[in-house]
Every structure is written in C-alpha cells, then in structure tokens.
C-alpha cells in the first residue's frame, strides 16, 4: 500500500531530474525464465509476463518521447533451447506480431514495426505474420519499434559485408569509397536505424551479449545494467536508465564548455 503511494512520487522526481531524452534505446530483455523459476512457474509463463512488460515499457517510452526502441527478443544463440520452449516462443511471437495489425495504439501513435535479424532462420508461418505487420506499419514515421529476432551482432556485420562485396562484384560500388557510412547503410537489410543512445539490460547480468555492436558499441552508447528480471521491470527502472543517459550528456556538455 505504501509502495503504491510512493512510487508515483518517485517517478515524478526522476522525470524532473532528466533533461535529455535518448532518441534510441535498445533493451536486452533478460530474466524471463529465471523469474518464472523463482515463482514456481513454467518458463512459458515467464515469457508471457515478459511480453506484458514489453508492452508497458513501449507505452512509457512513448510518453517520454523516445522515438526508437530496439528489443532483443531472440538471439541466434537461443536456438539451442529445447524444442518445446522454442515452439512456445514462436507461438508467442506470432501472437504479438498478429496483434499489431489491430492494435489501436500502434495506429494512433503512428508506430512503425520492423524485424531485424536473420530471417532465413525463422519458420515460414512466423515470417508471413512479421511481413504483414511490417507492411501494415511501413508508412508510419513517428515512432519505431525494431524487434531483434534470430539476431546476432557479428552475424549482422557478416551479412552487411556480403552485401557490400556483392555490390563491388557487380560494379555498383567502388571499393575505394567504402567507409563506416557504407557499412552502416548495409546493416539490417538497408533499413535506416539511428545509433543507439542507451542500452538497458535487466536480470543482473553485466554484458551486452553481441547486441547491436555497430550501432551501440561503435557509437559509445550509455549502458544501464539493473537487477530486476524483465517481468519485474518498472517505470522507475526505465527512468533510472534514462537518468544515466542524461548524466552522460550533461558531462559531455560540461566538458565541451571547459574546452
């Protein structure tokens, strides 16, 4: 009871502290299975609770004015999990992408949804629904949600390198002109995604796990590691993460003033 009264006040205090809002936040949603295990639940319940948290976080980010969110939903390493869990996860992904087609929030707020990752690794029926969700939102440009499925950072760069080599082979691209902008333009099937300003990882694990190495690590994004498992992530945790980004930006500003 006391917590329910204090938390809104603390949320307002945190929001008051923040001057700079990141343009692009990337989230490593870690801890669904551990949360379920500690609650005596099956892992599938943990994933569903995590999906509920994702929807809340997207709403909170929209309120703050964060225009780009990238969610690390399923890595290339996650294919090592047992077949039952994979089937449950793919069923959940199908359900959530299908819901995008009729989600009033998506269409009211003009949110574009797209997948990043290796499409060749995903089931055809899931890809069909992902394609439908992408087409239904492709004309929106107010907010952007990138869902990383079958994603691996090194794999992403390998695919970009192959695409660049193919253009060189066909005479479209002069090797002498290749620079970082060239590589960036070939990431994620050429979709324009801005550099990451802030990475958030839940679950008390302090690593970035091969996530967006070019757009995040290459651009020196701020990183916020926190203890709560993803299903227990709160608006307060998001605001604390944004405060870390804000502090970094204030430090850069003060350093610039001294220079």
mmCIF file of C-alpha atoms in Angstrom:
data_model
loop_
_atom_site.group_PDB
_atom_site.id
_atom_site.type_symbol
_atom_site.label_atom_id
_atom_site.label_comp_id
_atom_site.label_asym_id
_atom_site.label_seq_id
_atom_site.Cartn_x
_atom_site.Cartn_y
_atom_site.Cartn_z
ATOM 1 C CA UNK A 1 0.000 0.000 0.000
ATOM 2 C CA UNK A 2 2.779 2.418 0.963
ATOM 3 C CA UNK A 3 4.792 1.439 -2.103
ATOM 4 C CA UNK A 4 1.857 2.186 -4.427
ATOM 5 C CA UNK A 5 1.741 5.728 -2.998
ATOM 6 C CA UNK A 6 5.467 6.380 -3.040
ATOM 7 C CA UNK A 7 6.303 5.040 -6.491
ATOM 8 C CA UNK A 8 4.336 7.672 -8.487
ATOM 9 C CA UNK A 9 6.033 10.413 -6.461
ATOM 10 C CA UNK A 10 9.449 8.904 -7.107
ATOM 11 C CA UNK A 11 8.625 8.556 -10.817
ATOM 12 C CA UNK A 12 7.846 12.273 -10.979
ATOM 13 C CA UNK A 13 11.058 13.077 -9.108
ATOM 14 C CA UNK A 14 13.122 11.005 -11.549
ATOM 15 C CA UNK A 15 11.398 12.596 -14.536
ATOM 16 C CA UNK A 16 12.100 16.035 -13.086
ATOM 17 C CA UNK A 17 15.801 15.148 -12.880
ATOM 18 C CA UNK A 18 16.044 14.227 -16.555
ATOM 19 C CA UNK A 19 16.733 16.901 -19.157
ATOM 20 C CA UNK A 20 17.985 14.782 -22.075
ATOM 21 C CA UNK A 21 15.820 12.017 -23.549
ATOM 22 C CA UNK A 22 17.580 9.388 -25.669
ATOM 23 C CA UNK A 23 16.457 9.124 -29.251
ATOM 24 C CA UNK A 24 17.140 5.374 -29.446
ATOM 25 C CA UNK A 25 17.010 2.880 -26.579
ATOM 26 C CA UNK A 26 17.998 -0.765 -27.037
ATOM 27 C CA UNK A 27 16.777 -3.284 -24.465
ATOM 28 C CA UNK A 28 18.176 -6.705 -23.595
ATOM 29 C CA UNK A 29 15.116 -8.331 -22.015
ATOM 30 C CA UNK A 30 16.806 -10.803 -19.699
ATOM 31 C CA UNK A 31 15.421 -12.930 -16.893
ATOM 32 C CA UNK A 32 12.052 -14.279 -18.057
ATOM 33 C CA UNK A 33 12.961 -17.892 -17.327
ATOM 34 C CA UNK A 34 14.670 -17.140 -14.012
ATOM 35 C CA UNK A 35 11.687 -15.072 -12.886
ATOM 36 C CA UNK A 36 9.312 -17.909 -13.724
ATOM 37 C CA UNK A 37 11.509 -20.449 -11.955
ATOM 38 C CA UNK A 38 11.654 -18.373 -8.763
ATOM 39 C CA UNK A 39 7.860 -18.011 -8.865
ATOM 40 C CA UNK A 40 7.398 -21.763 -9.367
ATOM 41 C CA UNK A 41 6.031 -21.229 -12.884
ATOM 42 C CA UNK A 42 6.739 -22.803 -16.246
ATOM 43 C CA UNK A 43 9.145 -20.860 -18.480
ATOM 44 C CA UNK A 44 6.310 -20.145 -20.933
ATOM 45 C CA UNK A 45 4.590 -18.051 -18.217
ATOM 46 C CA UNK A 46 7.818 -16.113 -17.743
ATOM 47 C CA UNK A 47 7.954 -15.296 -21.438
ATOM 48 C CA UNK A 48 4.306 -14.181 -21.455
ATOM 49 C CA UNK A 49 4.817 -11.994 -18.398
ATOM 50 C CA UNK A 50 7.874 -10.557 -20.107
ATOM 51 C CA UNK A 51 5.776 -9.780 -23.193
ATOM 52 C CA UNK A 52 3.339 -7.881 -20.962
ATOM 53 C CA UNK A 53 6.232 -5.872 -19.543
ATOM 54 C CA UNK A 54 7.382 -5.088 -23.077
ATOM 55 C CA UNK A 55 4.020 -3.503 -23.869
ATOM 56 C CA UNK A 56 4.193 -1.364 -20.715
ATOM 57 C CA UNK A 57 7.746 -0.249 -21.500
ATOM 58 C CA UNK A 58 6.763 0.739 -25.025
ATOM 59 C CA UNK A 59 3.965 2.883 -23.605
ATOM 60 C CA UNK A 60 6.319 4.514 -21.079
ATOM 61 C CA UNK A 61 8.957 5.171 -23.735
ATOM 62 C CA UNK A 62 6.342 6.781 -25.962
ATOM 63 C CA UNK A 63 5.276 9.026 -23.065
ATOM 64 C CA UNK A 64 8.892 10.118 -22.596
ATOM 65 C CA UNK A 65 9.329 10.882 -26.277
ATOM 66 C CA UNK A 66 11.767 8.069 -27.102
ATOM 67 C CA UNK A 67 11.276 7.631 -30.846
ATOM 68 C CA UNK A 68 13.260 4.430 -31.445
ATOM 69 C CA UNK A 69 13.205 1.244 -29.378
ATOM 70 C CA UNK A 70 15.067 -1.948 -30.288
ATOM 71 C CA UNK A 71 14.105 -5.070 -28.347
ATOM 72 C CA UNK A 72 16.435 -8.071 -28.107
ATOM 73 C CA UNK A 73 13.680 -10.690 -28.208
ATOM 74 C CA UNK A 74 15.516 -13.765 -29.512
ATOM 75 C CA UNK A 75 19.190 -14.266 -30.298
ATOM 76 C CA UNK A 76 20.856 -16.721 -32.667
ATOM 77 C CA UNK A 77 22.166 -18.499 -29.547
ATOM 78 C CA UNK A 78 18.592 -19.015 -28.302
ATOM 79 C CA UNK A 79 18.054 -21.674 -30.976
ATOM 80 C CA UNK A 80 19.960 -24.025 -28.655
ATOM 81 C CA UNK A 81 16.983 -24.169 -26.286
ATOM 82 C CA UNK A 82 14.772 -27.250 -26.224
ATOM 83 C CA UNK A 83 12.148 -27.718 -28.946
ATOM 84 C CA UNK A 84 9.201 -27.250 -26.588
ATOM 85 C CA UNK A 85 10.386 -23.829 -25.415
ATOM 86 C CA UNK A 86 11.180 -22.770 -28.981
ATOM 87 C CA UNK A 87 7.678 -23.748 -30.108
ATOM 88 C CA UNK A 88 6.162 -21.727 -27.238
ATOM 89 C CA UNK A 89 8.312 -18.705 -28.068
ATOM 90 C CA UNK A 90 7.476 -18.784 -31.767
ATOM 91 C CA UNK A 91 3.777 -19.096 -30.921
ATOM 92 C CA UNK A 92 4.104 -16.026 -28.667
ATOM 93 C CA UNK A 93 5.912 -14.063 -31.396
ATOM 94 C CA UNK A 94 3.193 -14.982 -33.907
ATOM 95 C CA UNK A 95 0.513 -13.820 -31.473
ATOM 96 C CA UNK A 96 2.196 -10.490 -30.726
ATOM 97 C CA UNK A 97 3.016 -9.626 -34.343
ATOM 98 C CA UNK A 98 -0.528 -10.547 -35.375
ATOM 99 C CA UNK A 99 -1.906 -8.226 -32.669
ATOM 100 C CA UNK A 100 -0.010 -5.320 -34.235
ATOM 101 C CA UNK A 101 -2.398 -5.381 -37.188
ATOM 102 C CA UNK A 102 -5.305 -4.258 -34.998
ATOM 103 C CA UNK A 103 -3.537 -2.548 -32.087
ATOM 104 C CA UNK A 104 -5.105 0.915 -31.778
ATOM 105 C CA UNK A 105 -2.019 2.310 -30.017
ATOM 106 C CA UNK A 106 0.186 1.384 -32.971
ATOM 107 C CA UNK A 107 -2.021 3.144 -35.494
ATOM 108 C CA UNK A 108 -2.947 6.092 -33.271
ATOM 109 C CA UNK A 109 0.688 6.857 -32.476
ATOM 110 C CA UNK A 110 1.944 6.047 -35.998
ATOM 111 C CA UNK A 111 4.418 3.397 -34.836
ATOM 112 C CA UNK A 112 6.446 1.570 -37.450
ATOM 113 C CA UNK A 113 7.313 -2.012 -36.521
ATOM 114 C CA UNK A 114 10.085 -3.972 -38.182
ATOM 115 C CA UNK A 115 12.176 -7.032 -37.511
ATOM 116 C CA UNK A 116 15.962 -7.096 -37.538
ATOM 117 C CA UNK A 117 17.836 -10.394 -37.616
ATOM 118 C CA UNK A 118 18.392 -13.420 -39.829
ATOM 119 C CA UNK A 119 15.043 -14.165 -41.467
ATOM 120 C CA UNK A 120 16.381 -17.361 -43.017
ATOM 121 C CA UNK A 121 16.431 -18.953 -39.561
ATOM 122 C CA UNK A 122 12.749 -18.362 -38.721
ATOM 123 C CA UNK A 123 9.698 -20.533 -39.569
ATOM 124 C CA UNK A 124 7.777 -19.508 -42.687
ATOM 125 C CA UNK A 125 4.462 -19.048 -40.852
ATOM 126 C CA UNK A 126 6.083 -16.606 -38.415
ATOM 127 C CA UNK A 127 7.766 -14.719 -41.254
ATOM 128 C CA UNK A 128 4.429 -14.289 -43.031
ATOM 129 C CA UNK A 129 2.918 -12.605 -39.966
ATOM 130 C CA UNK A 130 6.017 -10.446 -39.457
ATOM 131 C CA UNK A 131 5.822 -9.338 -43.097
ATOM 132 C CA UNK A 132 2.136 -8.446 -42.646
ATOM 133 C CA UNK A 133 2.896 -6.370 -39.519
ATOM 134 C CA UNK A 134 5.736 -4.569 -41.284
ATOM 135 C CA UNK A 135 3.589 -3.779 -44.324
ATOM 136 C CA UNK A 136 0.712 -2.547 -42.136
ATOM 137 C CA UNK A 137 3.005 -0.003 -40.438
ATOM 138 C CA UNK A 138 5.568 0.791 -43.143
ATOM 139 C CA UNK A 139 4.095 4.233 -43.844
ATOM 140 C CA UNK A 140 4.368 5.360 -40.195
ATOM 141 C CA UNK A 141 7.288 7.517 -39.090
ATOM 142 C CA UNK A 142 6.505 8.956 -35.653
ATOM 143 C CA UNK A 143 7.865 6.085 -33.538
ATOM 144 C CA UNK A 144 9.864 2.986 -34.452
ATOM 145 C CA UNK A 145 9.972 -0.445 -32.815
ATOM 146 C CA UNK A 146 12.701 -2.803 -34.002
ATOM 147 C CA UNK A 147 12.266 -6.395 -32.837
ATOM 148 C CA UNK A 148 15.528 -8.350 -32.912
ATOM 149 C CA UNK A 149 14.671 -11.968 -33.739
ATOM 150 C CA UNK A 150 17.246 -14.605 -34.700
ATOM 151 C CA UNK A 151 19.669 -11.762 -34.124
ATOM 152 C CA UNK A 152 23.421 -11.833 -33.578
ATOM 153 C CA UNK A 153 25.647 -8.791 -33.834
ATOM 154 C CA UNK A 154 28.525 -10.498 -35.613
ATOM 155 C CA UNK A 155 26.078 -12.239 -37.933
ATOM 156 C CA UNK A 156 24.590 -8.831 -38.785
ATOM 157 C CA UNK A 157 28.008 -7.467 -39.781
ATOM 158 C CA UNK A 158 28.792 -10.593 -41.823
ATOM 159 C CA UNK A 159 25.563 -10.109 -43.804
ATOM 160 C CA UNK A 160 26.444 -6.446 -44.366
ATOM 161 C CA UNK A 161 29.910 -7.443 -45.618
ATOM 162 C CA UNK A 162 28.395 -9.941 -48.058
ATOM 163 C CA UNK A 163 26.019 -7.279 -49.372
ATOM 164 C CA UNK A 164 28.884 -4.816 -49.863
ATOM 165 C CA UNK A 165 31.024 -7.442 -51.639
ATOM 166 C CA UNK A 166 28.120 -8.277 -53.925
ATOM 167 C CA UNK A 167 27.794 -4.614 -54.945
ATOM 168 C CA UNK A 168 31.539 -4.406 -55.545
ATOM 169 C CA UNK A 169 31.386 -7.548 -57.693
ATOM 170 C CA UNK A 170 28.535 -6.110 -59.768
ATOM 171 C CA UNK A 171 30.386 -2.842 -60.254
ATOM 172 C CA UNK A 172 27.851 -0.808 -58.276
ATOM 173 C CA UNK A 173 30.321 0.120 -55.534
ATOM 174 C CA UNK A 174 33.918 1.286 -55.770
ATOM 175 C CA UNK A 175 35.993 -0.433 -53.026
ATOM 176 C CA UNK A 176 37.987 2.786 -52.560
ATOM 177 C CA UNK A 177 34.842 4.589 -51.404
ATOM 178 C CA UNK A 178 33.914 2.093 -48.667
ATOM 179 C CA UNK A 179 33.782 3.806 -45.264
ATOM 180 C CA UNK A 180 31.850 3.409 -41.975
ATOM 181 C CA UNK A 181 28.770 5.035 -43.525
ATOM 182 C CA UNK A 182 28.821 2.378 -46.254
ATOM 183 C CA UNK A 183 28.792 -0.420 -43.698
ATOM 184 C CA UNK A 184 26.038 1.243 -41.676
ATOM 185 C CA UNK A 185 23.859 1.611 -44.760
ATOM 186 C CA UNK A 186 24.083 -2.154 -45.373
ATOM 187 C CA UNK A 187 23.087 -3.230 -41.879
ATOM 188 C CA UNK A 188 19.564 -4.567 -41.275
ATOM 189 C CA UNK A 189 18.754 -5.007 -44.972
ATOM 190 C CA UNK A 190 19.478 -1.337 -45.545
ATOM 191 C CA UNK A 191 16.823 -0.083 -43.135
ATOM 192 C CA UNK A 192 17.846 3.226 -41.599
ATOM 193 C CA UNK A 193 18.221 2.790 -37.826
ATOM 194 C CA UNK A 194 19.920 5.574 -35.864
ATOM 195 C CA UNK A 195 22.821 4.957 -33.466
ATOM 196 C CA UNK A 196 21.874 3.618 -30.043
ATOM 197 C CA UNK A 197 21.996 6.192 -27.251
ATOM 198 C CA UNK A 198 21.247 3.852 -24.345
ATOM 199 C CA UNK A 199 21.383 0.095 -23.780
ATOM 200 C CA UNK A 200 19.354 -1.355 -20.918
ATOM 201 C CA UNK A 201 19.941 -4.886 -19.656
ATOM 202 C CA UNK A 202 17.821 -6.477 -16.951
ATOM 203 C CA UNK A 203 18.455 -9.621 -14.910
ATOM 204 C CA UNK A 204 21.635 -8.530 -13.109
ATOM 205 C CA UNK A 205 23.977 -9.644 -15.899
ATOM 206 C CA UNK A 206 26.545 -7.014 -16.860
ATOM 207 C CA UNK A 207 27.249 -7.725 -20.534
ATOM 208 C CA UNK A 208 25.813 -6.616 -23.860
ATOM 209 C CA UNK A 209 25.723 -10.099 -25.448
ATOM 210 C CA UNK A 210 26.620 -9.360 -29.058
ATOM 211 C CA UNK A 211 23.764 -6.860 -29.329
ATOM 212 C CA UNK A 212 23.989 -4.080 -31.938
ATOM 213 C CA UNK A 213 27.815 -3.888 -31.847
ATOM 214 C CA UNK A 214 27.965 -1.354 -34.683
ATOM 215 C CA UNK A 215 25.115 0.941 -33.664
ATOM 216 C CA UNK A 216 25.717 0.725 -29.901
ATOM 217 C CA UNK A 217 29.320 -0.097 -29.045
ATOM 218 C CA UNK A 218 30.603 1.650 -32.163
ATOM 219 C CA UNK A 219 28.837 4.843 -31.085
ATOM 220 C CA UNK A 220 29.763 4.600 -27.373
ATOM 221 C CA UNK A 221 26.201 4.396 -26.109
ATOM 222 C CA UNK A 222 25.438 4.673 -22.416
ATOM 223 C CA UNK A 223 24.732 1.341 -20.699
ATOM 224 C CA UNK A 224 22.450 0.643 -17.746
ATOM 225 C CA UNK A 225 22.540 -2.745 -16.013
ATOM 226 C CA UNK A 226 19.874 -3.449 -13.406
ATOM 227 C CA UNK A 227 18.905 -6.322 -11.125
ATOM 228 C CA UNK A 228 15.167 -6.836 -11.791
ATOM 229 C CA UNK A 229 14.247 -9.652 -14.128
ATOM 230 C CA UNK A 230 12.428 -8.389 -17.210
ATOM 231 C CA UNK A 231 8.897 -9.299 -15.994
ATOM 232 C CA UNK A 232 9.539 -7.211 -12.860
ATOM 233 C CA UNK A 233 10.923 -4.176 -14.700
ATOM 234 C CA UNK A 234 9.107 -0.968 -13.659
ATOM 235 C CA UNK A 235 8.722 2.553 -14.960
ATOM 236 C CA UNK A 236 11.089 3.621 -12.174
ATOM 237 C CA UNK A 237 13.765 1.337 -13.651
ATOM 238 C CA UNK A 238 13.294 2.875 -17.088
ATOM 239 C CA UNK A 239 13.572 6.389 -15.655
ATOM 240 C CA UNK A 240 16.719 5.439 -13.745
ATOM 241 C CA UNK A 241 18.213 4.176 -17.003
ATOM 242 C CA UNK A 242 17.305 7.397 -18.800
ATOM 243 C CA UNK A 243 18.862 9.328 -15.917
ATOM 244 C CA UNK A 244 22.174 7.534 -16.597
ATOM 245 C CA UNK A 245 21.996 8.724 -20.205
ATOM 246 C CA UNK A 246 21.112 12.229 -19.047
ATOM 247 C CA UNK A 247 24.090 12.316 -16.685
ATOM 248 C CA UNK A 248 26.390 11.265 -19.509
ATOM 249 C CA UNK A 249 25.040 14.007 -21.762
ATOM 250 C CA UNK A 250 25.420 16.641 -19.030
ATOM 251 C CA UNK A 251 29.025 15.551 -18.543
ATOM 252 C CA UNK A 252 29.682 15.893 -22.266
ATOM 253 C CA UNK A 253 28.141 19.357 -22.237
ATOM 254 C CA UNK A 254 30.245 20.492 -19.301
ATOM 255 C CA UNK A 255 33.379 19.047 -20.895
ATOM 256 C CA UNK A 256 32.591 20.943 -24.078
ATOM 257 C CA UNK A 257 32.128 24.172 -22.160
ATOM 258 C CA UNK A 258 35.501 23.731 -20.489
ATOM 259 C CA UNK A 259 37.115 23.034 -23.866
#
